[in-house]
Coordinates of C-alpha atoms in Angstrom, one line a residue:
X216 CA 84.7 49.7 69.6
X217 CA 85.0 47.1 72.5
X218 CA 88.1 49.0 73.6
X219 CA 86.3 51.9 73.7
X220 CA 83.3 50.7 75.8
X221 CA 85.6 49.0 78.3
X222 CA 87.4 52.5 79.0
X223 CA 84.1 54.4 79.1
X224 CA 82.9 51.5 82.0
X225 CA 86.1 52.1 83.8
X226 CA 85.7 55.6 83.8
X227 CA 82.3 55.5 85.7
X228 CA 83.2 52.8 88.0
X229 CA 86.5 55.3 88.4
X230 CA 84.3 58.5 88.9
X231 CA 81.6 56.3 91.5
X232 CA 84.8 56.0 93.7
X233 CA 86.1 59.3 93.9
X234 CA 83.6 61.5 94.2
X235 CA 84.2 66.2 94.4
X236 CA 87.5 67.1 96.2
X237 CA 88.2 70.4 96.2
X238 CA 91.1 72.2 95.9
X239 CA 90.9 74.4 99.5
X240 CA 90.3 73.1 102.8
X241 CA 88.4 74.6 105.7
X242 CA 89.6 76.7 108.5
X243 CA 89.1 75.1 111.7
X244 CA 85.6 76.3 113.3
X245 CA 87.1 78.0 115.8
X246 CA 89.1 80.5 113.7
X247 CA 88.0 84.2 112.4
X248 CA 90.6 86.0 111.3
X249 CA 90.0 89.5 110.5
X250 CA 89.3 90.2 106.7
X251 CA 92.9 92.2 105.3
X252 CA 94.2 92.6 102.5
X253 CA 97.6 91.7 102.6
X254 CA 99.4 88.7 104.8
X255 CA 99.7 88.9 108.3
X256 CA 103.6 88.5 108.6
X257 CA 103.9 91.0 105.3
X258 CA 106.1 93.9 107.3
X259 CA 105.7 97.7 105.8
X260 CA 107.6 99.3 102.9
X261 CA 110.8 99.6 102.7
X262 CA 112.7 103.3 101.6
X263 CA 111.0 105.6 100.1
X264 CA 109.0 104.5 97.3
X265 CA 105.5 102.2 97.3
X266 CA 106.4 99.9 94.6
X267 CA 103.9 97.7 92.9
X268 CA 104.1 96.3 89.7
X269 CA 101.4 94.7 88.1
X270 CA 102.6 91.6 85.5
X271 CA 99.7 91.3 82.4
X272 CA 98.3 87.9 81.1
X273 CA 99.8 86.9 77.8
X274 CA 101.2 83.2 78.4
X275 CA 105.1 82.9 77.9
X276 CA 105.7 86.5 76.1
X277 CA 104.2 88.0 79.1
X278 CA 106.0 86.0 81.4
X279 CA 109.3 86.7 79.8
X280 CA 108.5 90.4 79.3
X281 CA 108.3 90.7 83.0
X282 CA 111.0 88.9 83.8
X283 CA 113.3 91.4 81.8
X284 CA 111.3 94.4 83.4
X285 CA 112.5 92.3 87.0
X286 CA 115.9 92.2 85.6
X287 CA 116.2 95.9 85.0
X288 CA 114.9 96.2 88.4
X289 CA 117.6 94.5 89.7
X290 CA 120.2 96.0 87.9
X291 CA 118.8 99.5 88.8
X292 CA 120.5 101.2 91.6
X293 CA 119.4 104.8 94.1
X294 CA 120.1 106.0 96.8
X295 CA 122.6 108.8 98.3
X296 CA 126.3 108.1 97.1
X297 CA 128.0 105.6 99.3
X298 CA 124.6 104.0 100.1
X299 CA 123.6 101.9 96.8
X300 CA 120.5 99.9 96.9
X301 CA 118.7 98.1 94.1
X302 CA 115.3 99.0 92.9
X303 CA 114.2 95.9 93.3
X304 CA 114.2 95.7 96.8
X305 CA 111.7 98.6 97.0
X306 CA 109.0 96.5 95.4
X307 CA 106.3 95.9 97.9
X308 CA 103.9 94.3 95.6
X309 CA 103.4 92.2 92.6
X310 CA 100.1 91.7 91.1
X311 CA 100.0 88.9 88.3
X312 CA 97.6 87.6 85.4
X313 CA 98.0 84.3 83.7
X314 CA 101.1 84.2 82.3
X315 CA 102.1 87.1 84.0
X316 CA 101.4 84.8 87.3
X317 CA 103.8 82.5 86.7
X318 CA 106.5 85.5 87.1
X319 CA 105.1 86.8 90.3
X320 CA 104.9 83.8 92.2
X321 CA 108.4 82.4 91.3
X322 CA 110.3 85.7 92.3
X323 CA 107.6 85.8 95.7
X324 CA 108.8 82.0 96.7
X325 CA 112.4 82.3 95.2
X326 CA 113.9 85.7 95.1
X327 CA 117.2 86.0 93.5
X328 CA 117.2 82.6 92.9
X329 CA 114.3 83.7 89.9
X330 CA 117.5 84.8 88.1
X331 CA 119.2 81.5 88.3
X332 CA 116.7 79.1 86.7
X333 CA 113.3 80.6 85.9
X334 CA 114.2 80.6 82.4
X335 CA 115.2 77.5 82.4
X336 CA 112.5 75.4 84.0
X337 CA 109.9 77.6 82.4
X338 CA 110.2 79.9 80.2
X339 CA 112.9 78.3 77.6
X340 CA 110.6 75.0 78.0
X341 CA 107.8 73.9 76.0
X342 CA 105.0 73.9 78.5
X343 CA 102.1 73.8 75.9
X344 CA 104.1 70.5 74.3
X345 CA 104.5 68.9 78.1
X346 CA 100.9 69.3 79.3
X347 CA 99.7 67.6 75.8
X348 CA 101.7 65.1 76.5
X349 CA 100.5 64.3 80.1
X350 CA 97.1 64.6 79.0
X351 CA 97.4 61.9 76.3
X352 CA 98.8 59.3 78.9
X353 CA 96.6 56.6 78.8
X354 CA 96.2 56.7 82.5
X355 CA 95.4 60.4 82.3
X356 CA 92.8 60.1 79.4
X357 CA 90.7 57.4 81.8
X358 CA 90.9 59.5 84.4
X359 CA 89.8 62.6 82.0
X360 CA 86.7 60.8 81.3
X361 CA 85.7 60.8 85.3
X362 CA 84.2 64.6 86.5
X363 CA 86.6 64.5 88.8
X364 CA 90.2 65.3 86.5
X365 CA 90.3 67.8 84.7
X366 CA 93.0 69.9 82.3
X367 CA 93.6 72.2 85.1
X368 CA 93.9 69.8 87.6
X369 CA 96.7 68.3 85.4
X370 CA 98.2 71.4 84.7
X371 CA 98.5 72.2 88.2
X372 CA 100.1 69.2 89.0
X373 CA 102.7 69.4 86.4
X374 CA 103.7 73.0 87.8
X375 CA 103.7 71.6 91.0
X376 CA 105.8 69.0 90.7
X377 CA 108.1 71.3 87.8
X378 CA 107.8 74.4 88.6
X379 CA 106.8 75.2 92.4
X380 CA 108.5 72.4 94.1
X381 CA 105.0 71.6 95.9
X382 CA 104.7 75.0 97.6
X383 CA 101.8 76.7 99.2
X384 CA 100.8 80.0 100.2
X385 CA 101.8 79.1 103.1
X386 CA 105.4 79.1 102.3
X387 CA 104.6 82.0 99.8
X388 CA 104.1 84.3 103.1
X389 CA 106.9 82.8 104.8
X390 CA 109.4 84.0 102.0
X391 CA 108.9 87.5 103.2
X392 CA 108.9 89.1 99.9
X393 CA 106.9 91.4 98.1
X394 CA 103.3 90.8 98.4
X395 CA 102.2 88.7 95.9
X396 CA 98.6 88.6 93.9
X397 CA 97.4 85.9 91.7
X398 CA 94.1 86.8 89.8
X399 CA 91.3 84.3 88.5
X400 CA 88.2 85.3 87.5
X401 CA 85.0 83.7 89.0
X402 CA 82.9 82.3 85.6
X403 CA 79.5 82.9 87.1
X404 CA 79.8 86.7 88.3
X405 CA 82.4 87.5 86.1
X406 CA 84.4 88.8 89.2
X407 CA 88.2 89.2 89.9
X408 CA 88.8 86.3 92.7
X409 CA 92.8 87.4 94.0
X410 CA 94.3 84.8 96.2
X411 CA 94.9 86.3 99.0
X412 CA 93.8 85.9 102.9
X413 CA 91.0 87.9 102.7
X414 CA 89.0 86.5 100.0
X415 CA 89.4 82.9 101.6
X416 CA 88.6 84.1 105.0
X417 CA 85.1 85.1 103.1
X418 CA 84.8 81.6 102.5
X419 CA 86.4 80.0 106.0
X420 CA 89.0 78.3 104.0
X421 CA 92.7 78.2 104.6
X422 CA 95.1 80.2 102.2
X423 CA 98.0 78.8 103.7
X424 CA 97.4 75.4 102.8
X425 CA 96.3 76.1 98.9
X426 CA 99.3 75.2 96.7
X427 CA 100.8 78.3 94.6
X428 CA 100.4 75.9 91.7
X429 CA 96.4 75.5 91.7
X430 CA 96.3 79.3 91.9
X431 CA 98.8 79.8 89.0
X432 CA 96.5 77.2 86.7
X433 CA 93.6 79.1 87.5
X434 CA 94.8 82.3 87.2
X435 CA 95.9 80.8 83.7
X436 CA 92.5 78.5 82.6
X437 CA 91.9 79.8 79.3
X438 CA 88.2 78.5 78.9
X439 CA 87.6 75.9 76.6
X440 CA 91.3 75.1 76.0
X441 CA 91.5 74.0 80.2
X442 CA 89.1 73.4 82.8
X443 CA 87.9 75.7 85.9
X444 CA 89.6 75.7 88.9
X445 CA 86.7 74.8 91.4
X446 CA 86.8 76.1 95.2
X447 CA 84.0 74.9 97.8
X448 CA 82.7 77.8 99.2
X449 CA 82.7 76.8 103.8
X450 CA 81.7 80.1 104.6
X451 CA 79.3 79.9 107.4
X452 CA 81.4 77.1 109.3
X453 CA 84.4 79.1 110.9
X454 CA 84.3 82.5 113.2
X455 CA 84.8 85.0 110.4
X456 CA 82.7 87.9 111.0
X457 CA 83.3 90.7 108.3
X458 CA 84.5 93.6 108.9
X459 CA 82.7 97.2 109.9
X460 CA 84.1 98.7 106.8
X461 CA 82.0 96.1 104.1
X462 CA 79.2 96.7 106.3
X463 CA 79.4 100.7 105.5
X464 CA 80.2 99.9 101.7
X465 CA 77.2 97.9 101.1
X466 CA 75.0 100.8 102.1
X467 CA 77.1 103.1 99.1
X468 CA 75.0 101.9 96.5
X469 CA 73.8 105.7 95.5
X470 CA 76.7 107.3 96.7
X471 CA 79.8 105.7 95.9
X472 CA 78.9 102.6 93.1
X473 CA 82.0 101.7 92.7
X474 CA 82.6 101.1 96.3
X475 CA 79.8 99.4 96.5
X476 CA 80.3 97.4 93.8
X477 CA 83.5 96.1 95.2
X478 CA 82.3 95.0 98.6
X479 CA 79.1 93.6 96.8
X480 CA 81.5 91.3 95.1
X481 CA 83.5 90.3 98.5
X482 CA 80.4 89.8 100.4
X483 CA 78.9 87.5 98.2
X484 CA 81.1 84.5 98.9
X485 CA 79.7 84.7 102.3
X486 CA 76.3 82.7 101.4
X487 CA 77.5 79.3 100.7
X488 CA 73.6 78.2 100.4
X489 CA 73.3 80.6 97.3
X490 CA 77.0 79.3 95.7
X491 CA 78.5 76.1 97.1
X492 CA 81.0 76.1 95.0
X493 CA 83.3 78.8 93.2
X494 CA 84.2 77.9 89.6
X495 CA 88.0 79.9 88.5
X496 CA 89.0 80.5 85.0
X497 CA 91.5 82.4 83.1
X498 CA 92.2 85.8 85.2
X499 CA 92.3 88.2 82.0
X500 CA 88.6 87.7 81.6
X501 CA 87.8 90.3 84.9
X502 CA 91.2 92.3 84.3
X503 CA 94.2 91.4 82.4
X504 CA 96.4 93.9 82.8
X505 CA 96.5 92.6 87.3
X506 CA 95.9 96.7 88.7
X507 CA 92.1 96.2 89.9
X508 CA 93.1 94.0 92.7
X509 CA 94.8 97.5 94.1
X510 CA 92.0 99.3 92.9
X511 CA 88.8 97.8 93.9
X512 CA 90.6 96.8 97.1
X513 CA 91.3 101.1 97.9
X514 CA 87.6 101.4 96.6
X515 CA 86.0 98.8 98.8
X516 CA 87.7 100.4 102.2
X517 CA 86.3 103.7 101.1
X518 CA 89.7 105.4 99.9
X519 CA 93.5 105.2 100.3
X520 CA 93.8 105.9 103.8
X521 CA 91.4 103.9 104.8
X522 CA 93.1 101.2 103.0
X523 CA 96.3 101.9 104.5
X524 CA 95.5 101.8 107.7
X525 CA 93.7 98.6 107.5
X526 CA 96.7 97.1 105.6
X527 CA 98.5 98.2 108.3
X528 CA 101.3 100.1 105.7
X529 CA 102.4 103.4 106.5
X530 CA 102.6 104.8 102.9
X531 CA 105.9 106.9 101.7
X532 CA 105.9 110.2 100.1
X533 CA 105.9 108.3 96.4
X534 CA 103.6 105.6 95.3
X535 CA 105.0 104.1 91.6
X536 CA 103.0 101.3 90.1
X537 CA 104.7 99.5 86.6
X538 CA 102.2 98.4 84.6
X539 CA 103.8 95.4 81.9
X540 CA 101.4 95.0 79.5
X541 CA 102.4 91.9 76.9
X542 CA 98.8 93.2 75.3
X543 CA 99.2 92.3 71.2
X544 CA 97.3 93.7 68.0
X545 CA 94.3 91.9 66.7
X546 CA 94.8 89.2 63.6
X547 CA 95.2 91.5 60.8
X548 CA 94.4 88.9 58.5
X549 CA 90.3 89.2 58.9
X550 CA 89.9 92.0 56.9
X551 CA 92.1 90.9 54.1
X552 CA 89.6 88.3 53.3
X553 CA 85.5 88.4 52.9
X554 CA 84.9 84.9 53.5
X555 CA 83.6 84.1 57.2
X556 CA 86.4 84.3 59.7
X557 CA 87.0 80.6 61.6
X558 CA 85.9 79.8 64.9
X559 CA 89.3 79.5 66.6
X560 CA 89.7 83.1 64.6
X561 CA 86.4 84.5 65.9
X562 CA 86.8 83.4 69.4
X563 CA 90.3 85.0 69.5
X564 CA 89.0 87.9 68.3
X565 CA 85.8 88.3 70.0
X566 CA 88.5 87.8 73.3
X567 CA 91.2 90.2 72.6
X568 CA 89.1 93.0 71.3
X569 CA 87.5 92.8 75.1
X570 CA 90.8 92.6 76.2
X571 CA 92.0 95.6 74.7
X572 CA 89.0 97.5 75.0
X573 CA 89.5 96.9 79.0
X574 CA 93.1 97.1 79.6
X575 CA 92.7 100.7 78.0
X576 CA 89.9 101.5 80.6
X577 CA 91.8 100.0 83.3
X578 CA 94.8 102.2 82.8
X579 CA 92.8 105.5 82.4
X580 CA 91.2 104.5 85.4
X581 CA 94.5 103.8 87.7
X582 CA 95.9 107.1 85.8
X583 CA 93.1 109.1 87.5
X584 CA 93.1 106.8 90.8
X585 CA 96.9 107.7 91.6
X586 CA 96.0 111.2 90.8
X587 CA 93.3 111.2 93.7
X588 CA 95.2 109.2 96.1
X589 CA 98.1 112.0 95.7
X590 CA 95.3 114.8 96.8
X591 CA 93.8 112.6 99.1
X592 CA 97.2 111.9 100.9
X593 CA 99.2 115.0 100.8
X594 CA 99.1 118.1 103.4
X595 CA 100.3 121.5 103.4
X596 CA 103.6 120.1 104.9
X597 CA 103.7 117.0 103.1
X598 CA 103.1 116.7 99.3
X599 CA 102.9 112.8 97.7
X600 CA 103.7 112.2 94.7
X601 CA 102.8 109.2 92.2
X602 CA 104.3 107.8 88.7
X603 CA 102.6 105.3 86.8
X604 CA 104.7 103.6 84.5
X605 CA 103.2 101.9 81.6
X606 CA 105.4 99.6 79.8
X607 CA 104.4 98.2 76.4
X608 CA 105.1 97.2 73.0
X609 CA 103.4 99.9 72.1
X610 CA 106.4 102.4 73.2
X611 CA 108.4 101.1 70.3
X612 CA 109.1 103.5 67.9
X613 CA 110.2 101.6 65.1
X614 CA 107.1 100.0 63.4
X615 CA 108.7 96.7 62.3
X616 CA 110.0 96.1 66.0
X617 CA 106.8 96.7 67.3
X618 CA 104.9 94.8 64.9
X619 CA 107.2 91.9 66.1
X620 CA 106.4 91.9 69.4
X621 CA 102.5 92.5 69.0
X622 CA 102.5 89.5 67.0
X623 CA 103.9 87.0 69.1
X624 CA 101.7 84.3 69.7
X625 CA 99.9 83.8 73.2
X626 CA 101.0 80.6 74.1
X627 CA 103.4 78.5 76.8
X628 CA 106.0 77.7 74.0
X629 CA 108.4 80.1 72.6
X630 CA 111.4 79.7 70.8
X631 CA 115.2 81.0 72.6
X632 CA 115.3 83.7 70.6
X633 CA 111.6 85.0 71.2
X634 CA 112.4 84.6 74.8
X635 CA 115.6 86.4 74.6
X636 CA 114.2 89.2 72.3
X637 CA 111.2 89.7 75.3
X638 CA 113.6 90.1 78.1
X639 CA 115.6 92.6 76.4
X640 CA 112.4 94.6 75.2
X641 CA 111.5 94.4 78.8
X642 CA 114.5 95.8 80.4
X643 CA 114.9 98.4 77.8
X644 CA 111.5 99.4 77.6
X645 CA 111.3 100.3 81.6
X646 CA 114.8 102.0 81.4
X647 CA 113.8 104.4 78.5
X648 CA 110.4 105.5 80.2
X649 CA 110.7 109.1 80.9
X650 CA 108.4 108.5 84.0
X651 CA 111.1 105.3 85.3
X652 CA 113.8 107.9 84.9
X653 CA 112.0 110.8 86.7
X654 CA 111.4 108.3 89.6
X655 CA 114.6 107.2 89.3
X656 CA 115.6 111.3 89.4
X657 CA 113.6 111.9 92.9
X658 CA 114.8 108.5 94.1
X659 CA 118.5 109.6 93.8

């Protein structure tokens, strides 16, 4: 018991010295950057496809189902005979979720070198086991005690220092790869936050400096089992002025919602009075399959064009987005039973009903969006064309294979073979999709 006193007295006497520190810093007063949607130093597409692919949430069996899906990509060549390229390099975008994040930012700060050892400083590893232990140092369970530590913060650091090599967006953007999107979502709107320049310009605070790690652990905070990610919101203390076209959105409430809605979201982070500070938690929450930062950011500039011209990306004749969805079925165990399910059960259920119910909305929704960006953009001369690809366990046909995969557990510790079996599903599942190949077809 005495123990036990003397480490709760250290811990206030700890937490009286160090006091909130943020995560982000503030832009110098002097700067305003422009809000945009995409890096500065990102150039245009390249050939003749718009490629983004959008990497679901799912811990470790999402991550390694990407990864195969990048593999394929890779191994995937077009063009005219006597001028092979890889599909890979086409991709101009990569929008992650949780686990899905982990993928994205890896291949945006390392490239090829993804293929060399992501597997083995991530996903062969047992993460989950590694951040227990680090928690349970006795050092790190003081410092837990203080407001000022938290599971995410330890998280963070151990991807930092195992994972990113201390990296920030900064050298993220300087790679000069694909665009990349991490996701949180904000707790108290229950809005998609996407780490990118424009949503810290909102709140005058420097992107480039923000470590690729913090943004993976909030991207990945499951509530409850690890802490928010908290921001402080500077807005109000640099020269950002926003832009004409959130100014026009705002008054859309009657005619365009969902417009409105969108820049209602962005323009929020502009009162810093009203929220000083900008809790992040598990990105699935807002949108776990990673497509409505694409969306919402089309529907906020009032269309594709629009968006296009403020990204500054003169968009090809074919727009393709790959969808990897690691989404699993629901414990099937509940309704075997009549006693009251557990709360760990509940809670899992409660979440991945939601989750389900959502990503299905999400891809009707980006099924119909593609459809009106290929109207919106094509002439008499010129006709665009779009392909969604949607790759799931669901496009299994054999029932016990399928099972297998959609009951995988969601989690940052998987055995070789699990890994191994999600890699190949992966690459074969994206090479057997009869939209892939008809890309493929117009690509060739």
């Amino acid at each position: 018991m005495r123990v036990v006193l003397a480490l709760a007295l250290m811990a206030l006497l700890a937490s009286g010295c160090m006091g909130f520190r943020p995560a982000n810093v503030a832009l110098e007063p002097e700067t305003g950057r422009p809000y945009t949607f995409q890096p500065a130093s990102r150039p245009g597409p390249v050939g003749d496809v718009y490629l983004y692919l959008a990497f679901s949430g799912g811990g470790t069996r999402a991550a390694a189902f990407a990864y195969g899906v990048l593999e394929e990509l890779r191994d995937t060549q077009i063009g005219a005979s006597g001028e092979p390229r890889r599909l890979l390099d086409e991709v101009d975008a990569i929008s992650g979720v949780s686990g899905g994040s982990f993928t994205a930012a890896y291949y945006g700060l390392f490239g090829e070198r993804t293929f060399e050892d992501f597997e083995a400083r991530f996903l062969r590893k047992n993460v989950q086991g590694a951040l227990l232990l680090q928690a349970l140092r006795p050092k790190n369970l003081l410092r837990l005690l203080t407001p000022y530590l938290n599971r995410s913060e330890l998280a963070a650091q151990y991807y930092d220092r195992t994972l990113f090599d201390g990296a920030t967006f900064g050298d993220l953007h300087a790679a000069a790869g694909p665009t990349i999107y991490i996701n949180a979502t904000d707790l108290s709107r229950g809005f998609r936050f996407t780490f990118v320049p424009g949503q810290f310009n909102l709140i005058c605070s420097d992107l480039e400096a923000f470590p690729v790690s913090r943004a993976v652990a909030a991207s990945s905070a499951v509530p409850v089992l690890l802490s928010p990610v908290t921001l402080q919101n500077f807005a109000g203390r640099c020269a950002f002025q926003a832009p004409e076209w959130m100014a026009q959105a705002l008054k859309s409430r009657t005619s365009d919602p969902r417009r409105y809605q969108a820049a209602q979201a962005l323009a929020s982070y502009m009162n810093a009075k009203e929220r000083p500070y900008i809790h992040l938690v598990d990105g699935g929450i807002s949108d776990n399959l990673g497509m409505r930062a694409l969306l919402e950011s089309v529907s906020a500039a009032g269309g594709v064009e629009s968006a296009s011209a403020y990204s500054r990306i003169a968009l090809p004749d074919r727009i393709a987005v790959i969808i990897v969805d690691a989404e699993t079925d629901p414990d099937p165990g509940i309704d075997l039973s009549a006693a009251a399910p557990s709360f760990a059960a509940l809670m899992n259920s409660v979440s991945g009903s939601q989750i389900r119910r959502y990503n299905f909305e999400t891809l009707v929704l980006t099924d119909s969006a593609l459809r009106a960006w290929a109207r919106e953009l094509s002439t008499a001369e010129r006709r665009v064309k779009t392909h969604l690809i949607d790759v799931s366990f669901d496009d299994f046909d054999d029932a016990g294979e399928r099972s297998y995969f959609k009951r995988l557990p969601t989690s940052f510790s998987l055995s070789d073979q699990q890994v191994e079996r999600l890699r190949e599903a992966g690459r074969r599942l994206v090479r057997e999709s009869e939209e892939f190949q008809a890309l493929l077809r117009e690509l060739q």
